Coordinates of C-alpha atoms in Angstrom, one line a residue:
X4 CA 69.4 -71.7 45.2
X5 CA 65.9 -71.8 43.8
X6 CA 64.9 -72.1 40.2
X7 CA 63.9 -68.5 39.9
X8 CA 67.2 -67.3 41.5
X9 CA 69.2 -69.4 39.1
X10 CA 67.2 -68.0 36.1
X11 CA 67.6 -64.4 37.3
X12 CA 71.3 -64.8 38.1
X13 CA 72.0 -66.4 34.7
X14 CA 70.6 -63.4 33.0
X15 CA 72.6 -60.8 34.9
X16 CA 75.9 -59.9 33.2
X17 CA 79.0 -58.8 35.0
X18 CA 80.8 -55.8 33.4
X19 CA 84.3 -55.3 34.9
X20 CA 85.6 -51.8 35.6
X21 CA 82.3 -50.0 34.8
X22 CA 81.6 -47.2 35.5
X23 CA 85.1 -46.9 36.9
X24 CA 88.1 -49.1 37.5
X25 CA 87.6 -51.7 40.3
X26 CA 83.8 -51.8 40.0
X27 CA 82.0 -54.9 38.9
X28 CA 78.7 -53.6 37.4
X29 CA 75.7 -55.9 37.4
X30 CA 74.0 -55.3 34.1
X31 CA 70.3 -56.4 34.1
X32 CA 69.6 -55.6 30.5
X33 CA 70.0 -59.3 29.4
X34 CA 67.4 -60.2 32.0
X35 CA 65.0 -57.5 30.7
X36 CA 65.5 -58.8 27.1
X37 CA 64.4 -62.3 28.1
X38 CA 60.6 -62.5 28.4
X39 CA 60.6 -65.6 30.6
X40 CA 63.1 -64.1 33.1
X41 CA 61.4 -60.7 33.1
X42 CA 58.0 -62.3 33.7
X43 CA 59.4 -64.4 36.5
X44 CA 60.9 -61.3 38.1
X45 CA 57.7 -59.4 37.7
X46 CA 55.6 -62.2 39.2
X47 CA 58.0 -62.6 42.2
X48 CA 57.9 -58.9 43.0
X49 CA 54.1 -58.7 42.5
X50 CA 53.7 -61.6 44.9
X51 CA 55.7 -59.5 47.5
X52 CA 53.4 -56.6 46.8
X53 CA 50.3 -58.7 47.5
X54 CA 51.9 -60.4 50.6
X55 CA 52.7 -57.0 52.1
X56 CA 49.2 -55.7 51.6
X57 CA 50.5 -52.9 49.5
X58 CA 48.1 -50.5 47.8
X59 CA 50.7 -48.7 45.6
X60 CA 54.1 -49.4 44.2
X61 CA 56.9 -46.8 44.1
X62 CA 59.7 -47.2 41.6
X63 CA 63.0 -45.5 42.1
X64 CA 64.5 -43.7 39.1
X65 CA 65.5 -45.2 36.7
X66 CA 65.6 -49.0 36.7
X67 CA 63.0 -49.0 39.5
X68 CA 60.6 -47.6 36.9
X69 CA 61.3 -50.6 34.6
X70 CA 60.6 -53.1 37.4
X71 CA 58.0 -51.3 39.4
X72 CA 55.5 -50.4 36.7
X73 CA 54.8 -54.0 35.5
X74 CA 54.8 -55.1 39.2
X75 CA 52.0 -52.6 39.9
X76 CA 50.0 -53.7 36.9
X77 CA 50.4 -57.4 37.7
X78 CA 49.4 -56.8 41.3
X79 CA 46.5 -54.5 40.3
X80 CA 48.0 -51.5 42.1
X81 CA 48.8 -47.9 41.3
X82 CA 52.4 -46.9 40.4
X83 CA 54.2 -43.8 41.6
X84 CA 57.6 -42.8 40.1
X85 CA 60.2 -41.3 42.4
X86 CA 62.2 -39.0 40.2
X87 CA 65.4 -37.0 40.4
X88 CA 64.7 -33.5 41.5
X89 CA 63.3 -31.1 38.8
X90 CA 61.8 -33.8 36.6
X91 CA 58.1 -33.6 37.8
X92 CA 55.7 -30.7 37.1
X93 CA 53.4 -29.3 39.8
X94 CA 53.6 -29.6 43.6
X95 CA 56.2 -32.1 44.8
X96 CA 57.7 -33.4 48.0
X97 CA 61.5 -33.4 47.8
X98 CA 64.1 -35.2 49.8
X99 CA 67.9 -34.7 49.9
X100 CA 70.3 -37.6 50.6
X101 CA 74.0 -38.2 50.5
X102 CA 75.9 -40.1 47.9
X103 CA 79.4 -41.5 48.1
X104 CA 80.8 -38.3 46.6
X105 CA 78.3 -35.5 47.1
X106 CA 74.5 -35.4 47.4
X107 CA 71.3 -35.6 45.4
X108 CA 67.6 -35.0 45.7
X109 CA 64.6 -37.0 44.7
X110 CA 60.9 -36.0 44.5
X111 CA 57.4 -37.3 44.1
X112 CA 54.1 -35.7 43.3
X113 CA 52.6 -34.5 46.6
X114 CA 49.1 -35.7 45.7
X115 CA 50.2 -39.3 44.8
X116 CA 50.6 -40.3 48.4
X117 CA 47.7 -40.3 50.8
X118 CA 47.1 -41.4 54.4
X119 CA 46.1 -45.1 54.3
X120 CA 48.3 -45.9 51.4
X121 CA 50.6 -48.9 52.0
X122 CA 53.5 -48.5 49.6
X123 CA 56.0 -51.1 48.4
X124 CA 59.3 -49.6 47.2
X125 CA 60.8 -51.5 44.2
X126 CA 64.3 -51.1 42.7
X127 CA 66.8 -53.2 40.9
X128 CA 69.7 -53.0 43.4
X129 CA 70.1 -52.2 47.1
X130 CA 73.6 -50.9 47.6
X131 CA 74.3 -48.4 50.3
X132 CA 70.6 -47.7 50.8
X133 CA 70.8 -43.9 50.4
X134 CA 68.2 -43.6 47.7
X135 CA 65.8 -46.1 49.4
X136 CA 66.2 -44.2 52.7
X137 CA 65.2 -40.9 51.0
X138 CA 62.2 -42.6 49.4
X139 CA 61.1 -44.0 52.7
X140 CA 61.2 -40.5 54.1
X141 CA 59.3 -39.1 51.2
X142 CA 56.6 -41.7 51.5
X143 CA 56.2 -41.0 55.3
X144 CA 56.1 -37.3 54.7
X145 CA 53.3 -37.8 52.2
X146 CA 51.3 -39.5 55.0
X147 CA 51.6 -43.0 53.6
X148 CA 53.1 -46.1 55.2
X149 CA 55.9 -48.1 53.8
X150 CA 54.8 -51.7 53.5
X151 CA 58.2 -52.9 52.4
X152 CA 61.2 -52.7 50.1
X153 CA 61.7 -55.3 47.3
X154 CA 64.8 -55.4 45.1
X155 CA 66.1 -57.8 42.5
X156 CA 69.5 -57.9 44.1
X157 CA 71.2 -56.8 47.3
X158 CA 74.9 -56.0 47.4
X159 CA 75.3 -57.0 51.0
X160 CA 78.9 -56.0 51.3
X161 CA 77.8 -52.3 51.0
X162 CA 75.6 -52.3 54.2
X163 CA 72.4 -51.0 52.8
X164 CA 70.2 -53.4 54.8
X165 CA 71.7 -52.3 58.2
X166 CA 71.2 -48.6 57.2
X167 CA 67.5 -49.1 56.4
X168 CA 66.4 -51.3 59.4
X169 CA 65.3 -48.4 61.6
X170 CA 63.7 -46.5 58.7
X171 CA 61.6 -49.5 57.7
X172 CA 60.0 -49.8 61.1
X173 CA 59.7 -53.5 60.9
X174 CA 58.5 -53.6 57.3
X175 CA 60.2 -56.3 55.3
X176 CA 63.2 -55.8 53.0
X177 CA 63.2 -58.6 50.5
X178 CA 66.0 -59.2 47.9
X179 CA 65.5 -62.0 45.3
X180 CA 69.3 -62.3 45.0
X181 CA 72.0 -61.7 47.5
X182 CA 75.4 -60.7 46.0

């Protein structure tokens, strides 16, 4: 394990039985409260944005906003929030996706994505991959190219990576921590 991985992992708190019995929630708020850890995380994700030739960063609601915005600033790129449906004014692109129990929709401002954009998707956790897959579809529908997906941690036992391989069309999926 590298030094940054040790630092990040040491600042993630396990919360048993949250939000329901049997779930071990990974709480990143201690990491965000530690300026050294948050800076290291931001720098690592910004390096991925640069390496992938990204021109914009998409952050997935809500923790993806917290991580994606400083990454975009650090890398000198624009930031685009992908929101839950109904939260953005004006013309939007909307994408439905399935959840474990039900479905949801996300959206993005239609004018924020343009042909020629190379977009890095940033989020805190890759679990089943449903939200990320919907974001990939939104980005592609907006005429942009997905340059990659970068997450703080991947919950490998939930199979999100396998679900996203075809959608990413060879673009990298990078997780700083594998859980």
